[in-house]
GROMACS .gro file of C-alpha atoms in nm:
model
  168
    1ILE     CA    1  -3.523  -8.859   6.031
    2LYS     CA    2  -3.470  -8.644   5.723
    3LEU     CA    3  -3.363  -8.790   5.391
    4TYR     CA    4  -3.143  -8.572   5.170
    5ASN     CA    5  -3.069  -8.626   4.804
    6LEU     CA    6  -2.706  -8.519   4.774
    7GLY     CA    7  -2.698  -8.528   4.397
    8SER     CA    8  -2.415  -8.682   4.205
    9TYR     CA    9  -2.156  -8.410   4.270
   10SER     CA   10  -1.869  -8.485   4.503
   11GLY     CA   11  -1.861  -8.315   4.841
   12GLY     CA   12  -2.237  -8.328   4.896
   13LEU     CA   13  -2.211  -8.536   5.212
   14ARG     CA   14  -1.931  -8.318   5.350
   15ARG     CA   15  -2.139  -8.003   5.290
   16LEU     CA   16  -2.434  -8.159   5.468
   17GLN     CA   17  -2.212  -8.265   5.759
   18THR     CA   18  -2.065  -7.913   5.786
   19LYS     CA   19  -2.414  -7.761   5.797
   20TYR     CA   20  -2.533  -7.993   6.072
   21GLU     CA   21  -2.206  -7.971   6.268
   22THR     CA   22  -2.267  -7.596   6.284
   23GLN     CA   23  -2.625  -7.656   6.397
   24SER     CA   24  -2.499  -7.895   6.665
   25LYS     CA   25  -2.264  -7.625   6.790
   26TYR     CA   26  -2.565  -7.401   6.868
   27PRO     CA   27  -2.836  -7.616   7.033
   28GLU     CA   28  -3.002  -7.299   7.166
   29LEU     CA   29  -3.088  -7.205   6.806
   30PHE     CA   30  -3.139  -7.530   6.618
   31ALA     CA   31  -3.292  -7.873   6.661
   32ARG     CA   32  -3.044  -8.120   6.807
   33VAL     CA   33  -2.871  -8.340   6.551
   34TYR     CA   34  -2.803  -8.693   6.671
   35ARG     CA   35  -2.650  -8.862   6.370
   36ILE     CA   36  -2.574  -8.825   5.998
   37ARG     CA   37  -2.525  -9.135   5.789
   38PRO     CA   38  -2.488  -9.197   5.417
   39GLY     CA   39  -2.759  -9.398   5.245
   40SER     CA   40  -2.673  -9.767   5.241
   41ILE     CA   41  -2.837  -9.843   4.906
   42ASN     CA   42  -2.799  -9.511   4.723
   43PRO     CA   43  -2.466  -9.330   4.785
   44ASN     CA   44  -2.624  -9.004   4.667
   45THR     CA   45  -2.852  -8.991   4.971
   46ALA     CA   46  -2.793  -8.926   5.339
   47TYR     CA   47  -3.005  -8.952   5.651
   48VAL     CA   48  -3.000  -8.698   5.932
   49VAL     CA   49  -3.146  -8.806   6.266
   50MET     CA   50  -3.253  -8.498   6.459
   51GLU     CA   51  -3.487  -8.380   6.733
   52LYS     CA   52  -3.844  -8.324   6.621
   53LEU     CA   53  -3.962  -7.978   6.715
   54ASP     CA   54  -4.317  -7.903   6.824
   55THR     CA   55  -4.436  -7.649   6.571
   56THR     CA   56  -4.804  -7.663   6.673
   57LYS     CA   57  -4.775  -7.474   7.002
   58ILE     CA   58  -4.561  -7.195   6.864
   59SER     CA   59  -4.756  -7.164   6.538
   60LYS     CA   60  -5.078  -7.087   6.728
   61ALA     CA   61  -4.902  -6.817   6.929
   62ILE     CA   62  -4.741  -6.680   6.612
   63GLU     CA   63  -5.075  -6.672   6.428
   64THR     CA   64  -5.236  -6.477   6.713
   65LEU     CA   65  -4.940  -6.240   6.727
   66GLN     CA   66  -4.942  -6.195   6.347
   67SER     CA   67  -5.313  -6.098   6.363
   68SER     CA   68  -5.242  -5.844   6.636
   69ILE     CA   69  -4.951  -5.697   6.439
   70LYS     CA   70  -5.166  -5.671   6.125
   71LYS     CA   71  -5.423  -5.481   6.331
   72VAL     CA   72  -5.158  -5.245   6.471
   73ILE     CA   73  -5.032  -5.176   6.118
   74LYS     CA   74  -5.384  -5.126   5.981
   75ASP     CA   75  -5.486  -4.895   6.266
   76ASN     CA   76  -5.170  -4.684   6.237
   77THR     CA   77  -5.097  -4.664   5.866
   78SER     CA   78  -5.144  -4.288   5.856
   79THR     CA   79  -4.866  -4.238   6.111
   80LEU     CA   80  -4.614  -4.461   5.932
   81LYS     CA   81  -4.355  -4.310   5.703
   82PHE     CA   82  -4.375  -4.498   5.376
   83THR     CA   83  -4.017  -4.450   5.269
   84GLU     CA   84  -3.743  -4.710   5.279
   85PRO     CA   85  -3.679  -4.902   5.496
   86TYR     CA   86  -4.028  -4.864   5.645
   87LYS     CA   87  -4.208  -4.951   5.322
   88SER     CA   88  -4.041  -5.293   5.288
   89LEU     CA   89  -4.063  -5.357   5.665
   90TYR     CA   90  -4.433  -5.268   5.660
   91ASN     CA   91  -4.495  -5.527   5.388
   92ARG     CA   92  -4.270  -5.782   5.558
   93TYR     CA   93  -4.431  -5.741   5.902
   94ARG     CA   94  -4.778  -5.756   5.754
   95SER     CA   95  -4.710  -6.089   5.580
   96ASP     CA   96  -4.456  -6.248   5.822
   97PHE     CA   97  -4.353  -6.044   6.123
   98LEU     CA   98  -4.081  -6.291   6.225
   99GLY     CA   99  -3.907  -6.244   5.889
  100GLY     CA  100  -3.950  -5.868   5.936
  101MET     CA  101  -3.795  -5.882   6.282
  102TYR     CA  102  -3.504  -6.086   6.149
  103GLU     CA  103  -3.450  -5.839   5.864
  104GLU     CA  104  -3.465  -5.543   6.098
  105ILE     CA  105  -3.248  -5.681   6.381
  106VAL     CA  106  -2.987  -5.886   6.195
  107GLU     CA  107  -2.965  -5.722   5.855
  108ASP     CA  108  -3.046  -5.356   5.926
  109GLY     CA  109  -2.941  -5.322   6.290
  110ASN     CA  110  -3.217  -5.064   6.340
  111THR     CA  111  -3.523  -5.154   6.547
  112ASP     CA  112  -3.745  -4.849   6.494
  113PHE     CA  113  -4.024  -5.050   6.334
  114ILE     CA  114  -4.027  -5.323   6.598
  115ASP     CA  115  -4.026  -5.053   6.867
  116PHE     CA  116  -4.330  -4.900   6.697
  117ILE     CA  117  -4.504  -5.241   6.696
  118LYS     CA  118  -4.425  -5.294   7.066
  119GLU     CA  119  -4.565  -4.954   7.162
  120ASN     CA  120  -4.895  -5.032   6.991
  121LEU     CA  121  -4.930  -5.405   7.057
  122PRO     CA  122  -5.170  -5.533   7.326
  123THR     CA  123  -4.981  -5.607   7.649
  124SER     CA  124  -5.095  -5.971   7.637
  125GLN     CA  125  -4.890  -6.023   7.319
  126LEU     CA  126  -4.564  -5.867   7.438
  127ASN     CA  127  -4.431  -6.178   7.615
  128VAL     CA  128  -4.440  -6.395   7.300
  129LEU     CA  129  -4.295  -6.113   7.091
  130SER     CA  130  -4.013  -6.065   7.342
  131LYS     CA  131  -3.923  -6.436   7.337
  132LEU     CA  132  -3.909  -6.437   6.957
  133GLU     CA  133  -3.706  -6.116   6.959
  134GLU     CA  134  -3.464  -6.273   7.208
  135TYR     CA  135  -3.426  -6.572   6.975
  136ILE     CA  136  -3.337  -6.343   6.684
  137TYR     CA  137  -3.082  -6.157   6.895
  138LYS     CA  138  -2.918  -6.493   6.971
  139ILE     CA  139  -2.887  -6.546   6.597
  140LYS     CA  140  -2.741  -6.199   6.555
  141ASN     CA  141  -2.478  -6.263   6.824
  142ILE     CA  142  -2.335  -6.556   6.630
  143ALA     CA  143  -2.432  -6.443   6.281
  144LYS     CA  144  -2.078  -6.426   6.141
  145ASP     CA  145  -2.014  -6.793   6.219
  146LEU     CA  146  -2.353  -6.893   6.079
  147PHE     CA  147  -2.316  -6.688   5.760
  148ASP     CA  148  -1.977  -6.847   5.697
  149LYS     CA  149  -2.141  -7.193   5.706
  150PHE     CA  150  -2.485  -7.132   5.551
  151GLU     CA  151  -2.574  -6.965   5.225
  152PHE     CA  152  -2.870  -6.806   5.404
  153LEU     CA  153  -3.074  -6.848   5.719
  154ASP     CA  154  -3.437  -6.933   5.659
  155VAL     CA  155  -3.599  -6.738   5.942
  156HIS     CA  156  -3.974  -6.709   5.907
  157SER     CA  157  -4.287  -6.798   6.102
  158ASN     CA  158  -4.337  -7.141   5.946
  159ASN     CA  159  -3.982  -7.252   6.019
  160ILE     CA  160  -3.966  -7.239   6.398
  161GLY     CA  161  -4.054  -7.479   6.675
  162ILE     CA  162  -4.017  -7.564   7.042
  163ASP     CA  163  -3.768  -7.831   7.153
  164THR     CA  164  -3.826  -8.093   7.422
  165SER     CA  165  -3.691  -7.852   7.686
  166GLY     CA  166  -3.947  -7.585   7.592
  167ASN     CA  167  -3.701  -7.353   7.416
  168ILE     CA  168  -3.776  -7.175   7.089
   0.00000   0.00000   0.00000
């Protein structure tokens, strides 16, 4: 159960409902939302009852993958072209590869850097990377609808989990 402070402006509850209705429309991307209800004591609050995601399992896999990606970048810096967009992607991948993948796939539409990472990543890490890449492509396929409803999508390594069915 998440508690939201809606503030005193009108339309806060409706905005929250719109956000979570959109999330409910795409259960393959977001935690399931079961119910939204206004606060009974304070009308400026609302409660959202939603599925709790397991972030522990995926965070360990992401940490291991992030270490491997940092090593790939460190071992291959002389072969990278440090001009845009590679310079910003290099920094993004080094600090949070999932955010870098999102930026590259959804915002840029060019996957040269991720292809470079895949070519140099240990084979044992490719399965996890592929699952995360598949998740980001799902976002891309419905991005227009999501961008119409959300100011931004907060895609980064600390904001992802596994649902009760085992999906990312």
